[in-house]
Amino acid sequence: MPRKPFVPGAAVVVAAALAAGLTGCTGSSSPDGDAADAKSGGAATSSPAAEPGRYQTLPEACGLPSRGVIRRMLPGDGQALSGTEAQKVYGGQADITYDTDRRVGCRWTRETTAGTRHLGLDIQRVVSYDSAVSDDDKAQAIYGKKELAAQIPSGGGSPSPAAPSPSASASASKNKGEGEGVVTNDATDKSATDKGATGKSTAGAKGKAPSGSPSQKSDQSASPSADPSGSTAPRVLDDLGDVAFLDDKLVTADSGVHRDVTVVFRTSNVIVKITYDQWSTDKTMLPDSQELQDKARSLATELSDSLSE
């Protein structure tokens, strides 16, 4: 039987068809037909890990403030201290923490005939475990919650009326076990001020001293409501750390009165909280708001400078 003739052109056509088929199978089905570019582009657009915070460790809290600042914040009304007593008072009592690279604190107390002063320092280093959130951003979120809880006005001037902080009302029983106290945010609670903080009641306005009003030795400038500029009112501080605020509350308890000043500031991923209060058993002798605030801010500035070195 005769063979079929070999046609070279047909072989070429078949080879070309096979090549086109293979190319179609291995190519992209996307409209652009560029699968490799799409894959490489996805890898290139992945977000890098967020930057870590500046601070990786924390200093020893009790040794961080200078001895001179602690002495000024805990005056003794002329009472001399022995070497052992001075070390106990000014050396402070360290807080018990389980990770000193994440949180440290210290407490100082001095009792005098004029009353008792407490100073507290809490330093927290914030670490974000979310690769999309930096340590600084996480610290800012925590700081923001503290400022919100303290009801600090965001605008300038005198703050708008706000409810007293629950934490401040609890401090009367927490610090000395003296039962519930009456918390007065001096910048907003004018009624409490009228009844005893400055003696500016209706009767006082007519030149008659109201019953139970403070003596002439009491601090009539202690209430921010008596300060036209509102310089002692709870407020945001613009000259401390990355962000900062100051809170000031007057608390009246059965056994006396005390003023609580709090300064909180953030620098990078570290949040520092200073609590400073003065107790007086004489309700007519109100603790000086300006003095306590000035000393608390002085300590805060020193700590901020030390952390920035």
PDB file of C-alpha atoms in Angstrom:
ATOM      1  CA  MET A   1       0.000   0.000   0.000  1.00  0.00           C
ATOM      2  CA  PRO A   2       1.531   3.367  -0.910  1.00  0.00           C
ATOM      3  CA  ARG A   3       2.557   5.804   1.875  1.00  0.00           C
ATOM      4  CA  LYS A   4       0.877   9.188   2.306  1.00  0.00           C
ATOM      5  CA  PRO A   5       3.041  12.018   1.162  1.00  0.00           C
ATOM      6  CA  PHE A   6       4.799  14.077   3.927  1.00  0.00           C
ATOM      7  CA  VAL A   7       3.771  17.743   3.942  1.00  0.00           C
ATOM      8  CA  PRO A   8       6.291  19.979   5.751  1.00  0.00           C
ATOM      9  CA  GLY A   9       3.879  22.926   5.992  1.00  0.00           C
ATOM     10  CA  ALA A  10       1.388  20.950   8.097  1.00  0.00           C
ATOM     11  CA  ALA A  11       4.042  20.138  10.682  1.00  0.00           C
ATOM     12  CA  VAL A  12       4.868  23.809  11.031  1.00  0.00           C
ATOM     13  CA  VAL A  13       1.219  24.678  11.624  1.00  0.00           C
ATOM     14  CA  VAL A  14       0.856  21.973  14.291  1.00  0.00           C
ATOM     15  CA  ALA A  15       4.017  23.114  16.108  1.00  0.00           C
ATOM     16  CA  ALA A  16       2.837  26.731  16.132  1.00  0.00           C
ATOM     17  CA  ALA A  17      -0.551  25.711  17.533  1.00  0.00           C
ATOM     18  CA  LEU A  18       1.054  23.688  20.325  1.00  0.00           C
ATOM     19  CA  ALA A  19       3.320  26.579  21.249  1.00  0.00           C
ATOM     20  CA  ALA A  20       0.378  28.985  21.398  1.00  0.00           C
ATOM     21  CA  GLY A  21      -1.551  26.543  23.583  1.00  0.00           C
ATOM     22  CA  LEU A  22       1.286  26.182  26.049  1.00  0.00           C
ATOM     23  CA  THR A  23       1.692  29.938  26.261  1.00  0.00           C
ATOM     24  CA  GLY A  24      -2.004  30.346  26.961  1.00  0.00           C
ATOM     25  CA  CYS A  25      -1.888  27.767  29.754  1.00  0.00           C
ATOM     26  CA  THR A  26       1.062  29.326  31.549  1.00  0.00           C
ATOM     27  CA  GLY A  27      -0.018  32.947  31.103  1.00  0.00           C
ATOM     28  CA  SER A  28      -2.247  35.019  33.400  1.00  0.00           C
ATOM     29  CA  SER A  29      -5.997  34.927  33.156  1.00  0.00           C
ATOM     30  CA  SER A  30      -6.186  38.524  34.396  1.00  0.00           C
ATOM     31  CA  PRO A  31      -7.156  41.261  31.936  1.00  0.00           C
ATOM     32  CA  ASP A  32      -3.592  42.603  31.982  1.00  0.00           C
ATOM     33  CA  GLY A  33      -2.120  39.140  31.593  1.00  0.00           C
ATOM     34  CA  ASP A  34       0.692  39.890  34.055  1.00  0.00           C
ATOM     35  CA  ALA A  35       0.430  37.557  37.057  1.00  0.00           C
ATOM     36  CA  ALA A  36       4.061  38.049  38.044  1.00  0.00           C
ATOM     37  CA  ASP A  37       3.658  41.791  38.367  1.00  0.00           C
ATOM     38  CA  ALA A  38       0.517  41.413  40.501  1.00  0.00           C
ATOM     39  CA  LYS A  39       2.271  39.038  42.874  1.00  0.00           C
ATOM     40  CA  SER A  40       5.381  41.156  43.242  1.00  0.00           C
ATOM     41  CA  GLY A  41       3.253  44.262  43.721  1.00  0.00           C
ATOM     42  CA  GLY A  42       1.386  42.619  46.621  1.00  0.00           C
ATOM     43  CA  ALA A  43       4.635  41.881  48.402  1.00  0.00           C
ATOM     44  CA  ALA A  44       5.898  45.426  47.868  1.00  0.00           C
ATOM     45  CA  THR A  45       2.786  47.045  49.351  1.00  0.00           C
ATOM     46  CA  SER A  46       2.832  45.096  52.665  1.00  0.00           C
ATOM     47  CA  SER A  47       3.131  47.509  55.631  1.00  0.00           C
ATOM     48  CA  PRO A  48       6.366  47.478  57.634  1.00  0.00           C
ATOM     49  CA  ALA A  49       6.264  46.878  61.388  1.00  0.00           C
ATOM     50  CA  ALA A  50       5.500  49.964  63.499  1.00  0.00           C
ATOM     51  CA  GLU A  51       8.423  51.758  65.117  1.00  0.00           C
ATOM     52  CA  PRO A  52       9.309  50.766  68.692  1.00  0.00           C
ATOM     53  CA  GLY A  53       9.254  53.391  71.429  1.00  0.00           C
ATOM     54  CA  ARG A  54      12.281  55.350  72.521  1.00  0.00           C
ATOM     55  CA  TYR A  55      12.498  53.749  75.956  1.00  0.00           C
ATOM     56  CA  GLN A  56      13.398  50.104  76.477  1.00  0.00           C
ATOM     57  CA  THR A  57      13.990  50.244  80.257  1.00  0.00           C
ATOM     58  CA  LEU A  58      12.926  52.370  83.224  1.00  0.00           C
ATOM     59  CA  PRO A  59      14.959  54.145  85.925  1.00  0.00           C
ATOM     60  CA  GLU A  60      14.693  53.393  89.630  1.00  0.00           C
ATOM     61  CA  ALA A  61      11.738  55.504  90.758  1.00  0.00           C
ATOM     62  CA  CYS A  62      12.747  56.448  94.306  1.00  0.00           C
ATOM     63  CA  GLY A  63      16.158  57.675  93.189  1.00  0.00           C
ATOM     64  CA  LEU A  64      14.937  59.621  90.161  1.00  0.00           C
ATOM     65  CA  PRO A  65      13.777  62.898  91.832  1.00  0.00           C
ATOM     66  CA  SER A  66      16.520  65.024  93.368  1.00  0.00           C
ATOM     67  CA  ARG A  67      16.681  65.139  97.153  1.00  0.00           C
ATOM     68  CA  GLY A  68      16.267  68.919  97.092  1.00  0.00           C
ATOM     69  CA  VAL A  69      12.929  68.719  95.269  1.00  0.00           C
ATOM     70  CA  ILE A  70      11.640  66.070  97.678  1.00  0.00           C
ATOM     71  CA  ARG A  71      12.632  68.228 100.652  1.00  0.00           C
ATOM     72  CA  ARG A  72      10.730  71.212  99.269  1.00  0.00           C
ATOM     73  CA  MET A  73       7.649  69.086  98.600  1.00  0.00           C
ATOM     74  CA  LEU A  74       7.680  67.612 102.114  1.00  0.00           C
ATOM     75  CA  PRO A  75       8.375  70.607 104.398  1.00  0.00           C
ATOM     76  CA  GLY A  76       8.704  70.000 108.107  1.00  0.00           C
ATOM     77  CA  ASP A  77       7.528  73.297 109.617  1.00  0.00           C
ATOM     78  CA  GLY A  78      10.897  73.720 111.289  1.00  0.00           C
ATOM     79  CA  GLN A  79      10.973  70.198 112.695  1.00  0.00           C
ATOM     80  CA  ALA A  80      14.451  68.703 112.466  1.00  0.00           C
ATOM     81  CA  LEU A  81      14.929  65.093 111.409  1.00  0.00           C
ATOM     82  CA  SER A  82      17.627  62.691 112.494  1.00  0.00           C
ATOM     83  CA  GLY A  83      19.719  60.963 109.849  1.00  0.00           C
ATOM     84  CA  THR A  84      17.624  57.809 110.056  1.00  0.00           C
ATOM     85  CA  GLU A  85      14.347  59.729 109.934  1.00  0.00           C
ATOM     86  CA  ALA A  86      15.520  61.815 106.979  1.00  0.00           C
ATOM     87  CA  GLN A  87      16.476  58.707 105.040  1.00  0.00           C
ATOM     88  CA  LYS A  88      13.095  57.153 105.752  1.00  0.00           C
ATOM     89  CA  VAL A  89      11.155  60.277 104.729  1.00  0.00           C
ATOM     90  CA  TYR A  90      13.182  61.424 101.741  1.00  0.00           C
ATOM     91  CA  GLY A  91      14.310  57.996 100.556  1.00  0.00           C
ATOM     92  CA  GLY A  92      10.755  56.956  99.767  1.00  0.00           C
ATOM     93  CA  GLN A  93       9.075  53.558  99.671  1.00  0.00           C
ATOM     94  CA  ALA A  94       9.287  51.714  96.360  1.00  0.00           C
ATOM     95  CA  ASP A  95       6.148  50.184  94.895  1.00  0.00           C
ATOM     96  CA  ILE A  96       6.107  46.420  94.461  1.00  0.00           C
ATOM     97  CA  THR A  97       6.112  45.586  90.753  1.00  0.00           C
ATOM     98  CA  TYR A  98       6.719  42.345  88.880  1.00  0.00           C
ATOM     99  CA  ASP A  99       8.545  43.849  85.898  1.00  0.00           C
ATOM    100  CA  THR A 100      10.647  46.915  86.626  1.00  0.00           C
ATOM    101  CA  ASP A 101      11.258  47.432  82.908  1.00  0.00           C
ATOM    102  CA  ARG A 102       7.533  47.992  82.423  1.00  0.00           C
ATOM    103  CA  ARG A 103       6.405  49.810  85.588  1.00  0.00           C
ATOM    104  CA  VAL A 104       8.021  51.415  88.641  1.00  0.00           C
ATOM    105  CA  GLY A 105       6.781  53.675  91.413  1.00  0.00           C
ATOM    106  CA  CYS A 106       7.619  55.282  94.746  1.00  0.00           C
ATOM    107  CA  ARG A 107       5.779  56.921  97.664  1.00  0.00           C
ATOM    108  CA  TRP A 108       6.855  59.599 100.138  1.00  0.00           C
ATOM    109  CA  THR A 109       5.001  60.783 103.273  1.00  0.00           C
ATOM    110  CA  ARG A 110       5.707  63.379 105.965  1.00  0.00           C
ATOM    111  CA  GLU A 111       3.503  64.161 108.923  1.00  0.00           C
ATOM    112  CA  THR A 112       3.768  67.520 110.708  1.00  0.00           C
ATOM    113  CA  THR A 113       1.694  69.562 113.130  1.00  0.00           C
ATOM    114  CA  ALA A 114       0.309  71.493 110.157  1.00  0.00           C
ATOM    115  CA  GLY A 115      -0.882  68.338 108.437  1.00  0.00           C
ATOM    116  CA  THR A 116       0.375  65.475 106.296  1.00  0.00           C
ATOM    117  CA  ARG A 117       1.725  65.522 102.757  1.00  0.00           C
ATOM    118  CA  HIS A 118       1.848  62.550 100.409  1.00  0.00           C
ATOM    119  CA  LEU A 119       3.807  62.339  97.182  1.00  0.00           C
ATOM    120  CA  GLY A 120       3.436  59.510  94.707  1.00  0.00           C
ATOM    121  CA  LEU A 121       5.289  58.712  91.491  1.00  0.00           C
ATOM    122  CA  ASP A 122       4.196  56.130  88.919  1.00  0.00           C
ATOM    123  CA  ILE A 123       6.137  55.493  85.691  1.00  0.00           C
ATOM    124  CA  GLN A 124       4.813  53.141  83.006  1.00  0.00           C
ATOM    125  CA  ARG A 125       6.596  52.012  79.832  1.00  0.00           C
ATOM    126  CA  VAL A 126       4.106  51.052  77.150  1.00  0.00           C
ATOM    127  CA  VAL A 127       4.793  48.290  74.631  1.00  0.00           C
ATOM    128  CA  SER A 128       2.476  47.594  71.711  1.00  0.00           C
ATOM    129  CA  TYR A 129       2.202  43.988  70.606  1.00  0.00           C
ATOM    130  CA  ASP A 130       0.369  45.015  67.450  1.00  0.00           C
ATOM    131  CA  SER A 131       2.768  45.346  64.515  1.00  0.00           C
ATOM    132  CA  ALA A 132       0.483  47.970  62.998  1.00  0.00           C
ATOM    133  CA  VAL A 133       0.475  50.173  66.141  1.00  0.00           C
ATOM    134  CA  SER A 134       3.634  51.848  67.409  1.00  0.00           C
ATOM    135  CA  ASP A 135       4.568  51.975  71.088  1.00  0.00           C
ATOM    136  CA  ASP A 136       4.069  55.750  71.039  1.00  0.00           C
ATOM    137  CA  ASP A 137       0.568  55.449  69.575  1.00  0.00           C
ATOM    138  CA  LYS A 138      -0.360  52.829  72.169  1.00  0.00           C
ATOM    139  CA  ALA A 139       0.968  55.085  74.941  1.00  0.00           C
ATOM    140  CA  GLN A 140      -1.018  58.009  73.562  1.00  0.00           C
ATOM    141  CA  ALA A 141      -4.203  55.934  73.648  1.00  0.00           C
ATOM    142  CA  ILE A 142      -3.614  55.080  77.324  1.00  0.00           C
ATOM    143  CA  TYR A 143      -2.790  58.698  78.148  1.00  0.00           C
ATOM    144  CA  GLY A 144      -5.948  59.854  76.386  1.00  0.00           C
ATOM    145  CA  LYS A 145      -8.090  57.621  78.583  1.00  0.00           C
ATOM    146  CA  LYS A 146      -6.493  59.112  81.706  1.00  0.00           C
ATOM    147  CA  GLU A 147      -7.171  62.647  80.520  1.00  0.00           C
ATOM    148  CA  LEU A 148     -10.758  61.763  79.648  1.00  0.00           C
ATOM    149  CA  ALA A 149     -11.324  60.125  83.043  1.00  0.00           C
ATOM    150  CA  ALA A 150     -10.020  63.257  84.788  1.00  0.00           C
ATOM    151  CA  GLN A 151     -12.478  65.378  82.742  1.00  0.00           C
ATOM    152  CA  ILE A 152      -9.794  67.866  81.756  1.00  0.00           C
ATOM    153  CA  PRO A 153     -11.139  70.695  79.567  1.00  0.00           C
ATOM    154  CA  SER A 154      -9.527  70.738  76.148  1.00  0.00           C
ATOM    155  CA  GLY A 155     -10.043  74.452  75.514  1.00  0.00           C
ATOM    156  CA  GLY A 156      -8.339  77.423  77.094  1.00  0.00           C
ATOM    157  CA  GLY A 157      -9.627  79.523  79.990  1.00  0.00           C
ATOM    158  CA  SER A 158     -11.867  78.304  82.767  1.00  0.00           C
ATOM    159  CA  PRO A 159     -13.171  74.760  82.308  1.00  0.00           C
ATOM    160  CA  SER A 160     -16.815  74.035  81.701  1.00  0.00           C
ATOM    161  CA  PRO A 161     -18.805  72.478  84.562  1.00  0.00           C
ATOM    162  CA  ALA A 162     -18.078  68.801  84.997  1.00  0.00           C
ATOM    163  CA  ALA A 163     -18.965  66.101  87.464  1.00  0.00           C
ATOM    164  CA  PRO A 164     -16.329  65.353  90.142  1.00  0.00           C
ATOM    165  CA  SER A 165     -13.972  62.495  89.425  1.00  0.00           C
ATOM    166  CA  PRO A 166     -15.068  59.261  91.187  1.00  0.00           C
ATOM    167  CA  SER A 167     -11.445  58.425  91.944  1.00  0.00           C
ATOM    168  CA  ALA A 168     -11.002  61.665  93.868  1.00  0.00           C
ATOM    169  CA  SER A 169     -14.090  61.061  96.009  1.00  0.00           C
ATOM    170  CA  ALA A 170     -12.806  57.625  96.936  1.00  0.00           C
ATOM    171  CA  SER A 171      -9.412  58.981  97.997  1.00  0.00           C
ATOM    172  CA  ALA A 172     -10.792  60.335 101.276  1.00  0.00           C
ATOM    173  CA  SER A 173     -11.398  56.804 102.541  1.00  0.00           C
ATOM    174  CA  LYS A 174      -8.564  55.124 100.673  1.00  0.00           C
ATOM    175  CA  ASN A 175      -5.756  57.294 102.047  1.00  0.00           C
ATOM    176  CA  LYS A 176      -6.720  57.474 105.702  1.00  0.00           C
ATOM    177  CA  GLY A 177      -9.825  55.321 106.119  1.00  0.00           C
ATOM    178  CA  GLU A 178     -11.877  58.332 107.175  1.00  0.00           C
ATOM    179  CA  GLY A 179     -15.068  57.602 105.311  1.00  0.00           C
ATOM    180  CA  GLU A 180     -16.458  59.243 102.217  1.00  0.00           C
ATOM    181  CA  GLY A 181     -15.411  62.828 101.585  1.00  0.00           C
ATOM    182  CA  VAL A 182     -16.944  65.608  99.549  1.00  0.00           C
ATOM    183  CA  VAL A 183     -14.930  66.235  96.408  1.00  0.00           C
ATOM    184  CA  THR A 184     -14.784  69.745  95.053  1.00  0.00           C
ATOM    185  CA  ASN A 185     -13.369  70.534  91.652  1.00  0.00           C
ATOM    186  CA  ASP A 186     -12.626  74.112  92.600  1.00  0.00           C
ATOM    187  CA  ALA A 187     -12.829  75.464  89.087  1.00  0.00           C
ATOM    188  CA  THR A 188     -16.354  74.161  88.559  1.00  0.00           C
ATOM    189  CA  ASP A 189     -18.099  73.619  91.908  1.00  0.00           C
ATOM    190  CA  LYS A 190     -18.848  77.196  92.949  1.00  0.00           C
ATOM    191  CA  SER A 191     -21.402  76.175  95.540  1.00  0.00           C
ATOM    192  CA  ALA A 192     -18.807  74.323  97.603  1.00  0.00           C
ATOM    193  CA  THR A 193     -16.493  77.291  97.318  1.00  0.00           C
ATOM    194  CA  ASP A 194     -19.195  79.649  98.535  1.00  0.00           C
ATOM    195  CA  LYS A 195     -19.800  77.524 101.635  1.00  0.00           C
ATOM    196  CA  GLY A 196     -16.267  77.381 102.943  1.00  0.00           C
ATOM    197  CA  ALA A 197     -13.449  77.422 100.429  1.00  0.00           C
ATOM    198  CA  THR A 198     -13.208  81.222 100.098  1.00  0.00           C
ATOM    199  CA  GLY A 199     -15.898  82.606 102.389  1.00  0.00           C
ATOM    200  CA  LYS A 200     -17.652  84.329  99.471  1.00  0.00           C
ATOM    201  CA  SER A 201     -21.197  83.447 100.452  1.00  0.00           C
ATOM    202  CA  THR A 202     -24.180  85.752 100.151  1.00  0.00           C
ATOM    203  CA  ALA A 203     -23.653  86.895 103.694  1.00  0.00           C
ATOM    204  CA  GLY A 204     -19.962  87.424 103.058  1.00  0.00           C
ATOM    205  CA  ALA A 205     -20.743  89.583 100.033  1.00  0.00           C
ATOM    206  CA  LYS A 206     -22.673  91.962 102.341  1.00  0.00           C
ATOM    207  CA  GLY A 207     -19.703  92.315 104.636  1.00  0.00           C
ATOM    208  CA  LYS A 208     -20.789  89.744 107.201  1.00  0.00           C
ATOM    209  CA  ALA A 209     -18.615  86.668 107.721  1.00  0.00           C
ATOM    210  CA  PRO A 210     -20.702  83.515 107.224  1.00  0.00           C
ATOM    211  CA  SER A 211     -20.907  80.914 109.936  1.00  0.00           C
ATOM    212  CA  GLY A 212     -17.996  78.468 109.741  1.00  0.00           C
ATOM    213  CA  SER A 213     -16.028  80.604 107.295  1.00  0.00           C
ATOM    214  CA  PRO A 214     -12.222  80.213 107.261  1.00  0.00           C
ATOM    215  CA  SER A 215      -9.997  82.518 109.269  1.00  0.00           C
ATOM    216  CA  GLN A 216      -7.893  85.262 107.708  1.00  0.00           C
ATOM    217  CA  LYS A 217      -4.953  82.845 107.667  1.00  0.00           C
ATOM    218  CA  SER A 218      -6.689  80.464 105.331  1.00  0.00           C
ATOM    219  CA  ASP A 219      -5.701  80.389 101.679  1.00  0.00           C
ATOM    220  CA  GLN A 220      -8.368  82.395  99.869  1.00  0.00           C
ATOM    221  CA  SER A 221      -6.499  82.114  96.576  1.00  0.00           C
ATOM    222  CA  ALA A 222      -6.502  78.325  96.776  1.00  0.00           C
ATOM    223  CA  SER A 223      -9.708  78.034  94.794  1.00  0.00           C
ATOM    224  CA  PRO A 224      -9.300  78.412  91.026  1.00  0.00           C
ATOM    225  CA  SER A 225     -12.758  80.020  90.975  1.00  0.00           C
ATOM    226  CA  ALA A 226     -11.213  82.964  92.813  1.00  0.00           C
ATOM    227  CA  ASP A 227      -8.534  83.271  90.140  1.00  0.00           C
ATOM    228  CA  PRO A 228      -9.836  85.335  87.180  1.00  0.00           C
ATOM    229  CA  SER A 229      -7.223  83.878  84.843  1.00  0.00           C
ATOM    230  CA  GLY A 230      -8.052  80.299  85.825  1.00  0.00           C
ATOM    231  CA  SER A 231      -4.328  79.600  86.192  1.00  0.00           C
ATOM    232  CA  THR A 232      -4.932  76.995  88.882  1.00  0.00           C
ATOM    233  CA  ALA A 233      -7.880  75.288  87.197  1.00  0.00           C
ATOM    234  CA  PRO A 234      -7.584  71.693  85.894  1.00  0.00           C
ATOM    235  CA  ARG A 235      -6.084  72.061  82.425  1.00  0.00           C
ATOM    236  CA  VAL A 236      -3.891  70.766  79.636  1.00  0.00           C
ATOM    237  CA  LEU A 237      -0.195  71.670  79.967  1.00  0.00           C
ATOM    238  CA  ASP A 238       1.576  72.707  76.788  1.00  0.00           C
ATOM    239  CA  ASP A 239       5.137  72.890  78.110  1.00  0.00           C
ATOM    240  CA  LEU A 240       5.649  69.402  79.494  1.00  0.00           C
ATOM    241  CA  GLY A 241       6.578  66.224  77.615  1.00  0.00           C
ATOM    242  CA  ASP A 242       4.736  65.367  74.411  1.00  0.00           C
ATOM    243  CA  VAL A 243       1.345  65.872  76.076  1.00  0.00           C
ATOM    244  CA  ALA A 244       0.381  66.601  79.684  1.00  0.00           C
ATOM    245  CA  PHE A 245      -2.457  67.670  81.969  1.00  0.00           C
ATOM    246  CA  LEU A 246      -2.944  68.860  85.559  1.00  0.00           C
ATOM    247  CA  ASP A 247      -5.877  68.093  87.828  1.00  0.00           C
ATOM    248  CA  ASP A 248      -6.680  69.784  91.151  1.00  0.00           C
ATOM    249  CA  LYS A 249      -9.433  68.772  93.573  1.00  0.00           C
ATOM    250  CA  LEU A 250     -10.407  69.801  97.078  1.00  0.00           C
ATOM    251  CA  VAL A 251     -11.773  66.959  99.209  1.00  0.00           C
ATOM    252  CA  THR A 252     -13.618  67.506 102.488  1.00  0.00           C
ATOM    253  CA  ALA A 253     -13.802  64.571 104.899  1.00  0.00           C
ATOM    254  CA  ASP A 254     -15.163  64.200 108.423  1.00  0.00           C
ATOM    255  CA  SER A 255     -11.720  64.506 109.960  1.00  0.00           C
ATOM    256  CA  GLY A 256     -10.428  67.360 107.826  1.00  0.00           C
ATOM    257  CA  VAL A 257      -9.764  68.603 104.336  1.00  0.00           C
ATOM    258  CA  HIS A 258      -7.165  67.768 101.718  1.00  0.00           C
ATOM    259  CA  ARG A 259      -6.214  68.988  98.283  1.00  0.00           C
ATOM    260  CA  ASP A 260      -5.125  66.513  95.601  1.00  0.00           C
ATOM    261  CA  VAL A 261      -2.966  67.693  92.704  1.00  0.00           C
ATOM    262  CA  THR A 262      -2.205  65.285  89.859  1.00  0.00           C
ATOM    263  CA  VAL A 263       0.166  65.821  86.934  1.00  0.00           C
ATOM    264  CA  VAL A 264       0.289  63.275  84.109  1.00  0.00           C
ATOM    265  CA  PHE A 265       2.547  63.522  81.075  1.00  0.00           C
ATOM    266  CA  ARG A 266       3.704  61.318  78.222  1.00  0.00           C
ATOM    267  CA  THR A 267       7.103  61.313  76.579  1.00  0.00           C
ATOM    268  CA  SER A 268       7.359  58.823  73.707  1.00  0.00           C
ATOM    269  CA  ASN A 269       6.207  55.450  75.104  1.00  0.00           C
ATOM    270  CA  VAL A 270       6.528  56.366  78.801  1.00  0.00           C
ATOM    271  CA  ILE A 271       3.676  57.774  80.905  1.00  0.00           C
ATOM    272  CA  VAL A 272       4.513  59.515  84.190  1.00  0.00           C
ATOM    273  CA  LYS A 273       1.926  60.241  86.891  1.00  0.00           C
ATOM    274  CA  ILE A 274       2.634  62.454  89.910  1.00  0.00           C
ATOM    275  CA  THR A 275       0.140  62.617  92.783  1.00  0.00           C
ATOM    276  CA  TYR A 276       0.686  65.241  95.474  1.00  0.00           C
ATOM    277  CA  ASP A 277      -1.717  66.019  98.315  1.00  0.00           C
ATOM    278  CA  GLN A 278      -1.822  67.903 101.573  1.00  0.00           C
ATOM    279  CA  TRP A 279      -4.111  67.023 104.481  1.00  0.00           C
ATOM    280  CA  SER A 280      -5.272  69.404 107.207  1.00  0.00           C
ATOM    281  CA  THR A 281      -7.333  68.562 110.260  1.00  0.00           C
ATOM    282  CA  ASP A 282      -8.398  72.218 110.453  1.00  0.00           C
ATOM    283  CA  LYS A 283     -11.084  72.698 107.810  1.00  0.00           C
ATOM    284  CA  THR A 284     -10.605  76.460 107.935  1.00  0.00           C
ATOM    285  CA  MET A 285      -6.986  76.120 106.804  1.00  0.00           C
ATOM    286  CA  LEU A 286      -7.235  75.140 103.171  1.00  0.00           C
ATOM    287  CA  PRO A 287      -4.119  73.756 101.446  1.00  0.00           C
ATOM    288  CA  ASP A 288      -2.630  76.263  99.014  1.00  0.00           C
ATOM    289  CA  SER A 289      -3.549  75.243  95.459  1.00  0.00           C
ATOM    290  CA  GLN A 290      -0.892  77.382  93.781  1.00  0.00           C
ATOM    291  CA  GLU A 291       1.894  76.093  96.013  1.00  0.00           C
ATOM    292  CA  LEU A 292       1.012  72.442  95.489  1.00  0.00           C
ATOM    293  CA  GLN A 293       0.654  72.877  91.744  1.00  0.00           C
ATOM    294  CA  ASP A 294       3.941  74.751  91.395  1.00  0.00           C
ATOM    295  CA  LYS A 295       5.841  72.072  93.286  1.00  0.00           C
ATOM    296  CA  ALA A 296       4.192  69.213  91.388  1.00  0.00           C
ATOM    297  CA  ARG A 297       4.990  70.859  88.065  1.00  0.00           C
ATOM    298  CA  SER A 298       8.566  71.512  89.150  1.00  0.00           C
ATOM    299  CA  LEU A 299       9.021  67.810  89.865  1.00  0.00           C
ATOM    300  CA  ALA A 300       7.346  66.889  86.564  1.00  0.00           C
ATOM    301  CA  THR A 301       9.724  69.154  84.643  1.00  0.00           C
ATOM    302  CA  GLU A 302      12.735  67.623  86.374  1.00  0.00           C
ATOM    303  CA  LEU A 303      11.540  64.097  85.589  1.00  0.00           C
ATOM    304  CA  SER A 304      10.830  64.977  81.955  1.00  0.00           C
ATOM    305  CA  ASP A 305      14.333  66.420  81.565  1.00  0.00           C
ATOM    306  CA  SER A 306      15.893  63.356  83.205  1.00  0.00           C
ATOM    307  CA  LEU A 307      14.026  60.968  80.919  1.00  0.00           C
ATOM    308  CA  SER A 308      15.038  62.987  77.856  1.00  0.00           C
ATOM    309  CA  GLU A 309      18.774  62.770  78.597  1.00  0.00           C
TER     310      GLU A 309
END
